[in-house]
CSV table of N, CA and C and ligand atoms in Angstrom, one decimal:
chain,number,residue,atom,x,y,z
A,142,MET,N,-217.9,63.5,-29.9
A,142,MET,CA,-217.3,62.1,-29.9
A,142,MET,C,-217.6,61.4,-28.6
A,143,PRO,N,-218.1,60.1,-28.7
A,143,PRO,CA,-218.3,59.4,-27.5
A,143,PRO,C,-217.0,59.1,-26.7
A,144,ARG,N,-217.1,59.1,-25.4
A,144,ARG,CA,-215.9,58.8,-24.6
A,144,ARG,C,-215.9,57.3,-24.3
A,145,ILE,N,-215.0,56.6,-24.9
A,145,ILE,CA,-215.0,55.1,-24.8
A,145,ILE,C,-213.7,54.8,-24.1
A,146,ALA,N,-213.8,54.1,-22.9
A,146,ALA,CA,-212.6,53.7,-22.1
A,146,ALA,C,-212.4,52.3,-22.2
A,147,LEU,N,-211.1,52.0,-22.4
A,147,LEU,CA,-210.7,50.6,-22.4
A,147,LEU,C,-210.0,50.3,-21.0
A,148,PHE,N,-210.5,49.3,-20.3
A,148,PHE,CA,-209.8,48.9,-19.0
A,148,PHE,C,-209.2,47.5,-19.2
A,149,PRO,N,-207.9,47.5,-19.5
A,149,PRO,CA,-207.3,46.2,-19.8
A,149,PRO,C,-206.7,45.6,-18.5
A,150,GLY,N,-206.7,44.3,-18.5
A,150,GLY,CA,-206.1,43.6,-17.3
A,150,GLY,C,-206.2,42.1,-17.4
A,151,SER,N,-205.6,41.5,-16.5
A,151,SER,CA,-205.7,40.0,-16.4
A,151,SER,C,-206.9,39.5,-15.8
A,152,PHE,N,-207.4,40.2,-14.7
A,152,PHE,CA,-208.6,39.9,-14.0
A,152,PHE,C,-208.6,38.4,-13.6
A,153,ASP,N,-207.5,38.0,-13.0
A,153,ASP,CA,-207.3,36.5,-12.7
A,153,ASP,C,-207.3,36.3,-11.2
A,154,PRO,N,-208.4,36.4,-10.5
A,154,PRO,CA,-209.8,36.7,-11.0
A,154,PRO,C,-210.1,38.2,-10.7
A,155,ILE,N,-211.3,38.6,-11.2
A,155,ILE,CA,-211.7,40.0,-10.9
A,155,ILE,C,-211.9,40.1,-9.3
A,156,THR,N,-211.5,41.3,-8.8
A,156,THR,CA,-211.6,41.5,-7.4
A,156,THR,C,-212.5,42.7,-7.1
A,157,LEU,N,-212.8,43.0,-5.8
A,157,LEU,CA,-213.6,44.1,-5.4
A,157,LEU,C,-212.8,45.4,-5.7
A,158,GLY,N,-211.5,45.3,-5.8
A,158,GLY,CA,-210.7,46.5,-6.2
A,158,GLY,C,-211.0,46.9,-7.6
A,159,HIS,N,-211.0,45.9,-8.5
A,159,HIS,CA,-211.4,46.2,-9.9
A,159,HIS,C,-212.8,46.8,-10.0
A,160,VAL,N,-213.7,46.1,-9.3
A,160,VAL,CA,-215.1,46.5,-9.3
A,160,VAL,C,-215.3,48.0,-8.9
A,161,ASN,N,-214.5,48.4,-7.9
A,161,ASN,CA,-214.5,49.7,-7.4
A,161,ASN,C,-214.1,50.7,-8.4
A,162,ILE,N,-213.1,50.4,-9.2
A,162,ILE,CA,-212.6,51.3,-10.2
A,162,ILE,C,-213.6,51.4,-11.3
A,163,VAL,N,-214.1,50.3,-11.7
A,163,VAL,CA,-215.1,50.2,-12.9
A,163,VAL,C,-216.4,51.0,-12.5
A,164,GLU,N,-216.9,50.8,-11.3
A,164,GLU,CA,-218.1,51.5,-10.9
A,164,GLU,C,-217.9,53.0,-10.8
A,165,ARG,N,-216.8,53.4,-10.4
A,165,ARG,CA,-216.6,54.8,-10.3
A,165,ARG,C,-216.3,55.5,-11.7
A,166,ALA,N,-215.9,54.6,-12.6
A,166,ALA,CA,-215.7,55.1,-14.0
A,166,ALA,C,-217.0,55.3,-14.8
A,167,ILE,N,-218.0,54.6,-14.4
A,167,ILE,CA,-219.3,54.5,-15.2
A,167,ILE,C,-219.8,56.0,-15.5
A,168,PRO,N,-219.9,56.9,-14.5
A,168,PRO,CA,-220.4,58.2,-14.8
A,168,PRO,C,-219.4,59.0,-15.7
A,169,LEU,N,-218.2,58.6,-15.8
A,169,LEU,CA,-217.2,59.4,-16.6
A,169,LEU,C,-217.2,59.1,-18.1
A,170,PHE,N,-217.6,57.9,-18.5
A,170,PHE,CA,-217.5,57.4,-19.9
A,170,PHE,C,-218.8,57.0,-20.4
A,171,ASP,N,-219.0,57.1,-21.8
A,171,ASP,CA,-220.2,56.7,-22.4
A,171,ASP,C,-220.2,55.1,-22.5
A,172,GLU,N,-219.0,54.6,-22.7
A,172,GLU,CA,-218.9,53.2,-22.8
A,172,GLU,C,-217.6,52.7,-22.1
A,173,ILE,N,-217.6,51.6,-21.5
A,173,ILE,CA,-216.4,51.0,-20.9
A,173,ILE,C,-216.2,49.6,-21.4
A,174,ILE,N,-215.0,49.4,-22.0
A,174,ILE,CA,-214.7,48.0,-22.5
A,174,ILE,C,-213.8,47.4,-21.5
A,175,LEU,N,-214.2,46.3,-20.9
A,175,LEU,CA,-213.3,45.6,-20.0
A,175,LEU,C,-212.6,44.5,-20.9
A,176,ALA,N,-211.3,44.7,-21.1
A,176,ALA,CA,-210.5,43.9,-22.0
A,176,ALA,C,-209.7,42.9,-21.2
A,177,VAL,N,-210.0,41.6,-21.4
A,177,VAL,CA,-209.3,40.6,-20.6
A,177,VAL,C,-208.2,40.1,-21.4
A,178,GLY,N,-207.0,40.2,-20.9
A,178,GLY,CA,-205.8,39.9,-21.6
A,178,GLY,C,-205.6,38.3,-21.7
A,179,GLU,N,-205.1,38.0,-22.9
A,179,GLU,CA,-204.8,36.6,-23.2
A,179,GLU,C,-203.4,36.6,-23.7
A,180,ASN,N,-202.4,36.3,-22.8
A,180,ASN,CA,-201.0,36.4,-23.1
A,180,ASN,C,-200.4,35.0,-23.0
A,181,ALA,N,-199.9,34.5,-24.1
A,181,ALA,CA,-199.4,33.1,-24.2
A,181,ALA,C,-198.3,32.9,-23.2
A,182,GLU,N,-197.6,34.0,-22.8
A,182,GLU,CA,-196.4,33.8,-21.9
A,182,GLU,C,-196.8,33.8,-20.4
A,183,LYS,N,-198.1,34.3,-20.2
A,183,LYS,CA,-198.5,34.4,-18.8
A,183,LYS,C,-199.2,33.1,-18.4
A,184,ARG,N,-199.0,32.6,-17.2
A,184,ARG,CA,-199.7,31.5,-16.7
A,184,ARG,C,-200.9,32.0,-15.8
A,185,TYR,N,-202.1,31.7,-16.2
A,185,TYR,CA,-203.2,32.2,-15.4
A,185,TYR,C,-203.7,31.0,-14.5
A,186,LEU,N,-204.4,31.4,-13.4
A,186,LEU,CA,-205.0,30.4,-12.6
A,186,LEU,C,-206.4,30.0,-13.2
A,187,PHE,N,-207.1,31.0,-13.8
A,187,PHE,CA,-208.4,30.7,-14.4
A,187,PHE,C,-208.4,30.9,-15.9
A,188,SER,N,-209.2,30.1,-16.5
A,188,SER,CA,-209.2,30.2,-18.0
A,188,SER,C,-209.8,31.5,-18.4
A,189,LEU,N,-209.6,31.9,-19.7
A,189,LEU,CA,-210.1,33.1,-20.2
A,189,LEU,C,-211.6,33.1,-20.1
A,190,GLU,N,-212.2,32.0,-20.5
A,190,GLU,CA,-213.7,31.9,-20.5
A,190,GLU,C,-214.2,32.1,-19.0
A,191,GLN,N,-213.6,31.5,-18.1
A,191,GLN,CA,-214.0,31.7,-16.7
A,191,GLN,C,-213.9,33.1,-16.2
A,192,ARG,N,-212.7,33.7,-16.5
A,192,ARG,CA,-212.5,35.1,-16.1
A,192,ARG,C,-213.6,36.1,-16.7
A,193,MET,N,-213.8,35.8,-18.0
A,193,MET,CA,-214.8,36.7,-18.7
A,193,MET,C,-216.2,36.5,-18.2
A,194,GLU,N,-216.6,35.2,-17.9
A,194,GLU,CA,-217.9,34.9,-17.4
A,194,GLU,C,-218.2,35.6,-16.1
A,195,TRP,N,-217.2,35.6,-15.1
A,195,TRP,CA,-217.4,36.2,-13.9
A,195,TRP,C,-217.6,37.7,-14.0
A,196,MET,N,-216.8,38.3,-15.0
A,196,MET,CA,-216.9,39.7,-15.2
A,196,MET,C,-218.2,40.1,-15.9
A,197,THR,N,-218.7,39.3,-16.8
A,197,THR,CA,-219.9,39.6,-17.5
A,197,THR,C,-221.1,39.6,-16.5
A,198,GLU,N,-221.1,38.6,-15.6
A,198,GLU,CA,-222.1,38.5,-14.7
A,198,GLU,C,-222.1,39.7,-13.7
A,199,THR,N,-220.9,40.0,-13.2
A,199,THR,CA,-220.7,41.1,-12.3
A,199,THR,C,-221.3,42.4,-12.8
A,200,PHE,N,-221.1,42.7,-14.1
A,200,PHE,CA,-221.5,44.0,-14.6
A,200,PHE,C,-222.7,43.9,-15.5
A,201,ALA,N,-223.5,42.8,-15.5
A,201,ALA,CA,-224.6,42.6,-16.3
A,201,ALA,C,-225.6,43.8,-16.2
A,202,ILE,N,-225.7,44.4,-15.1
A,202,ILE,CA,-226.8,45.4,-14.9
A,202,ILE,C,-226.4,46.7,-15.5
A,203,TYR,N,-225.2,46.9,-16.0
A,203,TYR,CA,-224.7,48.2,-16.5
A,203,TYR,C,-224.7,48.1,-18.1
A,204,PRO,N,-225.6,48.8,-18.7
A,204,PRO,CA,-225.6,48.7,-20.2
A,204,PRO,C,-224.4,49.3,-20.9
A,205,SER,N,-223.6,50.2,-20.2
A,205,SER,CA,-222.5,50.8,-20.9
A,205,SER,C,-221.2,50.0,-20.8
A,206,ILE,N,-221.3,48.8,-20.2
A,206,ILE,CA,-220.1,48.0,-20.0
A,206,ILE,C,-220.2,46.7,-20.8
A,207,ARG,N,-219.1,46.4,-21.5
A,207,ARG,CA,-219.0,45.1,-22.1
A,207,ARG,C,-217.6,44.5,-21.9
A,208,VAL,N,-217.6,43.2,-21.9
A,208,VAL,CA,-216.4,42.4,-21.6
A,208,VAL,C,-215.9,41.7,-22.9
A,209,VAL,N,-214.7,41.9,-23.2
A,209,VAL,CA,-214.1,41.3,-24.4
A,209,VAL,C,-212.7,40.7,-24.0
A,210,SER,N,-212.2,39.9,-24.9
A,210,SER,CA,-210.8,39.4,-24.7
A,210,SER,C,-209.9,40.0,-25.8
A,211,TYR,N,-208.6,40.1,-25.5
A,211,TYR,CA,-207.7,40.6,-26.5
A,211,TYR,C,-206.3,40.0,-26.3
A,212,GLN,N,-205.6,40.0,-27.4
A,212,GLN,CA,-204.2,39.6,-27.4
A,212,GLN,C,-203.4,40.7,-28.0
A,213,GLY,N,-202.1,40.7,-27.8
A,213,GLY,CA,-201.2,41.7,-28.4
A,213,GLY,C,-201.2,43.0,-27.7
A,214,LEU,N,-200.7,44.0,-28.4
A,214,LEU,CA,-200.5,45.3,-27.7
A,214,LEU,C,-201.9,46.0,-27.4
A,215,THR,N,-201.9,46.6,-26.2
A,215,THR,CA,-203.1,47.3,-25.8
A,215,THR,C,-203.5,48.4,-26.7
A,216,VAL,N,-202.4,49.2,-27.2
A,216,VAL,CA,-202.7,50.3,-28.0
A,216,VAL,C,-203.4,49.9,-29.4
A,217,ASP,N,-202.9,48.7,-29.9
A,217,ASP,CA,-203.5,48.2,-31.1
A,217,ASP,C,-205.0,47.9,-30.9
A,218,PHE,N,-205.2,47.2,-29.8
A,218,PHE,CA,-206.6,46.9,-29.5
A,218,PHE,C,-207.4,48.1,-29.3
A,219,ALA,N,-206.9,49.1,-28.6
A,219,ALA,CA,-207.6,50.4,-28.4
A,219,ALA,C,-208.0,51.0,-29.7
A,220,LYS,N,-207.0,51.0,-30.6
A,220,LYS,CA,-207.3,51.6,-31.9
A,220,LYS,C,-208.4,50.8,-32.6
A,221,ASN,N,-208.3,49.5,-32.6
A,221,ASN,CA,-209.3,48.7,-33.3
A,221,ASN,C,-210.7,48.8,-32.7
A,222,SER,N,-210.8,49.1,-31.4
A,222,SER,CA,-212.1,49.1,-30.8
A,222,SER,C,-212.6,50.5,-30.6
A,223,GLY,N,-211.9,51.5,-31.1
A,223,GLY,CA,-212.4,52.8,-31.1
A,223,GLY,C,-212.3,53.5,-29.8
A,224,ALA,N,-211.5,53.0,-28.9
A,224,ALA,CA,-211.4,53.6,-27.5
A,224,ALA,C,-210.5,54.8,-27.6
A,225,ASN,N,-210.9,55.9,-26.9
A,225,ASN,CA,-210.1,57.1,-26.8
A,225,ASN,C,-209.5,57.3,-25.4
A,226,PHE,N,-209.8,56.5,-24.4
A,226,PHE,CA,-209.3,56.5,-23.1
A,226,PHE,C,-208.8,55.2,-22.7
A,227,LEU,N,-207.7,55.1,-21.9
A,227,LEU,CA,-207.3,53.9,-21.3
A,227,LEU,C,-207.5,54.1,-19.8
A,228,LEU,N,-208.2,53.2,-19.1
A,228,LEU,CA,-208.5,53.3,-17.7
A,228,LEU,C,-207.6,52.3,-16.9
A,229,ARG,N,-206.9,52.8,-15.9
A,229,ARG,CA,-206.2,52.0,-15.0
A,229,ARG,C,-206.4,52.4,-13.5
A,230,GLY,N,-206.2,51.4,-12.6
A,230,GLY,CA,-206.3,51.8,-11.2
A,230,GLY,C,-205.0,51.9,-10.5
A,231,LEU,N,-204.9,52.8,-9.6
A,231,LEU,CA,-203.6,53.0,-8.8
A,231,LEU,C,-203.9,52.7,-7.3
A,232,ARG,N,-203.1,51.8,-6.8
A,232,ARG,CA,-203.2,51.5,-5.4
A,232,ARG,C,-202.2,52.1,-4.5
A,233,ASN,N,-201.0,52.2,-5.0
A,233,ASN,CA,-199.8,52.6,-4.2
A,233,ASN,C,-198.7,53.1,-5.1
A,234,PRO,N,-197.6,53.5,-4.5
A,234,PRO,CA,-196.4,54.1,-5.3
A,234,PRO,C,-195.9,53.0,-6.3
A,235,ALA,N,-195.9,51.8,-5.9
A,235,ALA,CA,-195.3,50.8,-6.9
A,235,ALA,C,-196.2,50.7,-8.1
A,236,ASP,N,-197.5,50.7,-7.9
A,236,ASP,CA,-198.4,50.8,-9.1
A,236,ASP,C,-198.1,52.0,-9.9
A,237,PHE,N,-197.9,53.2,-9.3
A,237,PHE,CA,-197.7,54.4,-10.0
A,237,PHE,C,-196.4,54.3,-10.9
A,238,GLU,N,-195.3,53.8,-10.3
A,238,GLU,CA,-194.1,53.8,-11.1
A,238,GLU,C,-194.3,52.8,-12.3
A,239,PHE,N,-194.9,51.7,-12.1
A,239,PHE,CA,-195.1,50.7,-13.1
A,239,PHE,C,-196.0,51.3,-14.2
A,240,GLU,N,-197.2,51.9,-13.8
A,240,GLU,CA,-198.2,52.4,-14.7
A,240,GLU,C,-197.7,53.6,-15.5
A,241,LYS,N,-196.8,54.4,-14.8
A,241,LYS,CA,-196.3,55.6,-15.5
A,241,LYS,C,-195.5,55.2,-16.7
A,242,ALA,N,-194.6,54.2,-16.6
A,242,ALA,CA,-193.8,53.8,-17.7
A,242,ALA,C,-194.7,53.2,-18.8
A,243,ILE,N,-195.7,52.4,-18.5
A,243,ILE,CA,-196.6,51.9,-19.5
A,243,ILE,C,-197.3,53.0,-20.2
A,244,ALA,N,-197.9,53.9,-19.4
A,244,ALA,CA,-198.7,55.0,-20.0
A,244,ALA,C,-197.8,55.9,-20.9
A,245,GLN,N,-196.5,56.1,-20.5
A,245,GLN,CA,-195.7,57.0,-21.4
A,245,GLN,C,-195.3,56.2,-22.7
A,246,ALA,N,-195.1,54.9,-22.5
A,246,ALA,CA,-194.8,54.1,-23.7
A,246,ALA,C,-196.0,54.1,-24.7
A,247,ASN,N,-197.2,53.9,-24.1
A,247,ASN,CA,-198.4,53.9,-24.9
A,247,ASN,C,-198.6,55.3,-25.5
A,248,ARG,N,-198.3,56.4,-24.8
A,248,ARG,CA,-198.5,57.7,-25.4
A,248,ARG,C,-197.6,57.9,-26.6
A,249,GLU,N,-196.4,57.4,-26.6
A,249,GLU,CA,-195.5,57.5,-27.7
A,249,GLU,C,-196.1,56.8,-28.9
A,250,MET,N,-196.7,55.6,-28.7
A,250,MET,CA,-197.2,54.8,-29.8
A,250,MET,C,-198.6,55.3,-30.2
A,251,MET,N,-199.4,55.9,-29.3
A,251,MET,CA,-200.7,56.3,-29.7
A,251,MET,C,-201.1,57.6,-28.9
A,252,PRO,N,-200.6,58.8,-29.4
A,252,PRO,CA,-200.8,60.0,-28.6
A,252,PRO,C,-202.3,60.3,-28.3
A,253,GLU,N,-203.1,59.9,-29.2
A,253,GLU,CA,-204.6,60.3,-29.1
A,253,GLU,C,-205.3,59.4,-28.0
A,254,LEU,N,-204.6,58.4,-27.5
A,254,LEU,CA,-205.2,57.6,-26.4
A,254,LEU,C,-204.8,58.2,-25.0
A,255,GLU,N,-205.7,58.7,-24.3
A,255,GLU,CA,-205.4,59.4,-23.0
A,255,GLU,C,-205.5,58.4,-21.9
A,256,THR,N,-204.5,58.1,-21.1
A,256,THR,CA,-204.6,57.2,-20.0
A,256,THR,C,-205.2,58.0,-18.8
A,257,VAL,N,-206.2,57.4,-18.2
A,257,VAL,CA,-206.8,58.0,-17.0
A,257,VAL,C,-206.6,57.0,-15.8
A,258,PHE,N,-206.1,57.6,-14.7
A,258,PHE,CA,-206.0,56.7,-13.5
A,258,PHE,C,-207.0,57.1,-12.5
A,259,LEU,N,-207.6,56.1,-11.9
A,259,LEU,CA,-208.4,56.4,-10.7
A,259,LEU,C,-207.7,55.8,-9.5
A,260,LEU,N,-207.7,56.5,-8.4
A,260,LEU,CA,-207.1,56.0,-7.1
A,260,LEU,C,-208.1,55.0,-6.6
A,261,THR,N,-207.7,53.8,-6.2
A,261,THR,CA,-208.6,52.9,-5.6
A,261,THR,C,-209.0,53.4,-4.2
A,262,SER,N,-210.2,53.1,-3.8
A,262,SER,CA,-210.7,53.4,-2.5
A,262,SER,C,-209.8,52.7,-1.5
A,263,ALA,N,-209.5,53.4,-0.4
A,263,ALA,CA,-208.6,52.8,0.6
A,263,ALA,C,-209.1,51.5,1.1
A,264,ARG,N,-210.4,51.3,1.1
A,264,ARG,CA,-211.0,50.1,1.6
A,264,ARG,C,-210.5,48.8,0.8
A,265,TRP,N,-210.2,49.1,-0.5
A,265,TRP,CA,-209.8,47.9,-1.3
A,265,TRP,C,-208.4,48.0,-1.8
A,266,ALA,N,-207.6,48.9,-1.3
A,266,ALA,CA,-206.3,49.2,-1.9
A,266,ALA,C,-205.3,48.0,-1.7
A,267,PHE,N,-205.6,47.2,-0.7
A,267,PHE,CA,-204.6,46.1,-0.4
A,267,PHE,C,-204.9,44.9,-1.2
A,268,ILE,N,-206.0,44.9,-1.9
A,268,ILE,CA,-206.4,43.6,-2.7
A,268,ILE,C,-205.6,43.6,-4.0
A,269,SER,N,-205.1,42.4,-4.3
A,269,SER,CA,-204.5,42.1,-5.6
A,269,SER,C,-205.0,40.8,-6.0
A,270,SER,N,-205.1,40.6,-7.3
A,270,SER,CA,-205.5,39.2,-7.8
A,270,SER,C,-204.6,38.2,-7.3
A,271,SER,N,-203.3,38.5,-7.2
A,271,SER,CA,-202.3,37.5,-6.8
A,271,SER,C,-202.6,37.1,-5.3
A,272,ILE,N,-202.9,38.0,-4.4
A,272,ILE,CA,-203.3,37.6,-3.1
A,272,ILE,C,-204.5,36.8,-3.1
A,273,VAL,N,-205.5,37.1,-3.9
A,273,VAL,CA,-206.7,36.3,-3.9
A,273,VAL,C,-206.4,34.9,-4.4
A,274,ARG,N,-205.5,34.8,-5.4
A,274,ARG,CA,-205.2,33.5,-5.9
A,274,ARG,C,-204.5,32.6,-4.8
A,275,ASP,N,-203.6,33.3,-4.0
A,275,ASP,CA,-203.0,32.6,-2.9
A,275,ASP,C,-204.0,32.1,-1.9
A,276,VAL,N,-205.0,33.0,-1.6
A,276,VAL,CA,-206.0,32.6,-0.6
A,276,VAL,C,-206.8,31.4,-1.1
A,277,ILE,N,-207.2,31.5,-2.4
A,277,ILE,CA,-207.9,30.4,-3.1
A,277,ILE,C,-207.1,29.1,-3.0
A,278,LYS,N,-205.9,29.2,-3.4
A,278,LYS,CA,-205.0,27.9,-3.4
A,278,LYS,C,-204.9,27.3,-2.1
A,279,ASN,N,-205.0,28.1,-1.0
A,279,ASN,CA,-204.9,27.6,0.3
A,279,ASN,C,-206.2,27.5,1.1
A,280,GLN,N,-207.3,27.4,0.3
A,280,GLN,CA,-208.6,27.2,0.8
A,280,GLN,C,-209.0,28.2,1.9
A,281,GLY,N,-208.6,29.5,1.7
A,281,GLY,CA,-209.0,30.5,2.6
A,281,GLY,C,-210.4,31.1,2.1
A,282,ASP,N,-210.9,32.0,2.9
A,282,ASP,CA,-212.2,32.7,2.5
A,282,ASP,C,-212.0,33.8,1.5
A,283,TYR,N,-211.9,33.4,0.3
A,283,TYR,CA,-211.6,34.4,-0.8
A,283,TYR,C,-212.8,35.3,-1.1
A,284,ARG,N,-214.0,34.9,-0.6
A,284,ARG,CA,-215.3,35.6,-1.0
A,284,ARG,C,-215.3,37.0,-0.6
A,285,ARG,N,-214.6,37.3,0.5
A,285,ARG,CA,-214.7,38.7,1.0
A,285,ARG,C,-213.9,39.7,0.1
A,286,PHE,N,-213.1,39.1,-0.9
A,286,PHE,CA,-212.3,40.0,-1.7
A,286,PHE,C,-212.8,40.1,-3.2
A,287,VAL,N,-213.8,39.3,-3.5
A,287,VAL,CA,-214.3,39.2,-4.9
A,287,VAL,C,-215.8,39.5,-5.0
A,288,PRO,N,-216.3,39.9,-6.2
A,288,PRO,CA,-217.7,40.1,-6.3
A,288,PRO,C,-218.4,38.7,-6.2
A,289,ASP,N,-219.8,38.8,-6.0
A,289,ASP,CA,-220.5,37.5,-5.7
A,289,ASP,C,-220.4,36.5,-6.9
A,290,ALA,N,-220.3,37.0,-8.1
A,290,ALA,CA,-220.2,36.2,-9.3
A,290,ALA,C,-219.1,35.1,-9.2
A,291,VAL,N,-218.0,35.5,-8.5
A,291,VAL,CA,-216.9,34.6,-8.4
A,291,VAL,C,-217.1,33.5,-7.4
A,292,ARG,N,-217.5,32.3,-7.9
A,292,ARG,CA,-217.8,31.2,-7.0
A,292,ARG,C,-217.1,30.0,-7.5
A,293,LEU,N,-216.4,29.3,-6.6
A,293,LEU,CA,-215.6,28.1,-7.1
A,293,LEU,C,-216.4,26.8,-6.8
B,307,ADP,P1,-202.5,43.4,-15.0
B,307,ADP,O1,-202.0,42.0,-15.3
B,307,ADP,O2,-202.6,44.3,-16.2
B,307,ADP,O3,-201.7,44.0,-13.8
B,307,ADP,P2,-204.7,43.2,-13.2
B,307,ADP,O4,-206.0,42.5,-13.4
B,307,ADP,O5,-203.9,42.8,-12.1
B,307,ADP,O6,-204.0,43.2,-14.6
B,307,ADP,O7,-205.0,44.8,-13.0
B,307,ADP,C1,-205.7,45.5,-13.9
B,307,ADP,C2,-205.8,47.0,-13.4
B,307,ADP,O8,-206.6,47.0,-12.2
B,307,ADP,C3,-204.5,47.7,-13.1
B,307,ADP,O9,-204.7,49.0,-13.4
B,307,ADP,C4,-204.4,47.6,-11.6
B,307,ADP,O10,-203.7,48.7,-11.0
B,307,ADP,C5,-205.9,47.7,-11.2
B,307,ADP,N1,-206.1,47.1,-9.9
B,307,ADP,C6,-205.8,45.8,-9.5
B,307,ADP,N2,-206.2,45.6,-8.3
B,307,ADP,C7,-206.8,46.7,-7.8
B,307,ADP,C8,-207.3,47.2,-6.6
B,307,ADP,N3,-207.4,46.4,-5.5
B,307,ADP,N4,-207.8,48.4,-6.5
B,307,ADP,C9,-207.8,49.2,-7.6
B,307,ADP,N5,-207.2,48.9,-8.8
B,307,ADP,C10,-206.7,47.7,-8.9
C-alpha cells in the first residue's frame, strides 16, 4: 500500500518552517498532499489562490508533492483523498498539547489514519505564519522567513 501523507494547514503564508517539515517528509512517504484549509470562520491575510500558488511554486521540483484545498473535517478529506498518514510539525510544548488533542480526536474518528509528527529544526522553530503576517503588515523584511516564491 502506498504511503500517502496529508499535511493540512492554513499556510497563511507558507514559511521556511513548513518547508523544512515537508522536505524532511519527502523520503518517508510515496506521496505528500499539502492541503490548504479554507475555513469560512477564519480570517486569512492571503487568499486561498495566493496561498496555493506560492506553495505550488515552492514544491514544483518534487514530483511526489501536490497542493490542494479543502473544507470541512480533515479526517473526511483524508478518507476521500486516500491518505493513510497525517503529517504535522511540532515546534514547542504548546504545539504538542494542541496537536495531541487534535490527533487523539482524529484517531477516534478515523483509527486507520496515523498522525506523524516531525520536530521542526531548531533553526526554524521560532517561525509562525502569524509572526510573518505581523512582519508583513509592518513592512518588515519578511523574506528571511519564507521561501523565495512568496513575494509581495
Ligand atoms: P494551522 O492553522 O493548522 O495551525 P499552520 O499553517 O499554522 O496551520 O500550521 C500547519 C502545520 O505546520 C502545523 O502542524 C504546525 O505545527 C506546523 N508548523 C507551523 N510553523 C512551523 C514551523 N516554523 N516549523 C515547523 N512546523 C511548523
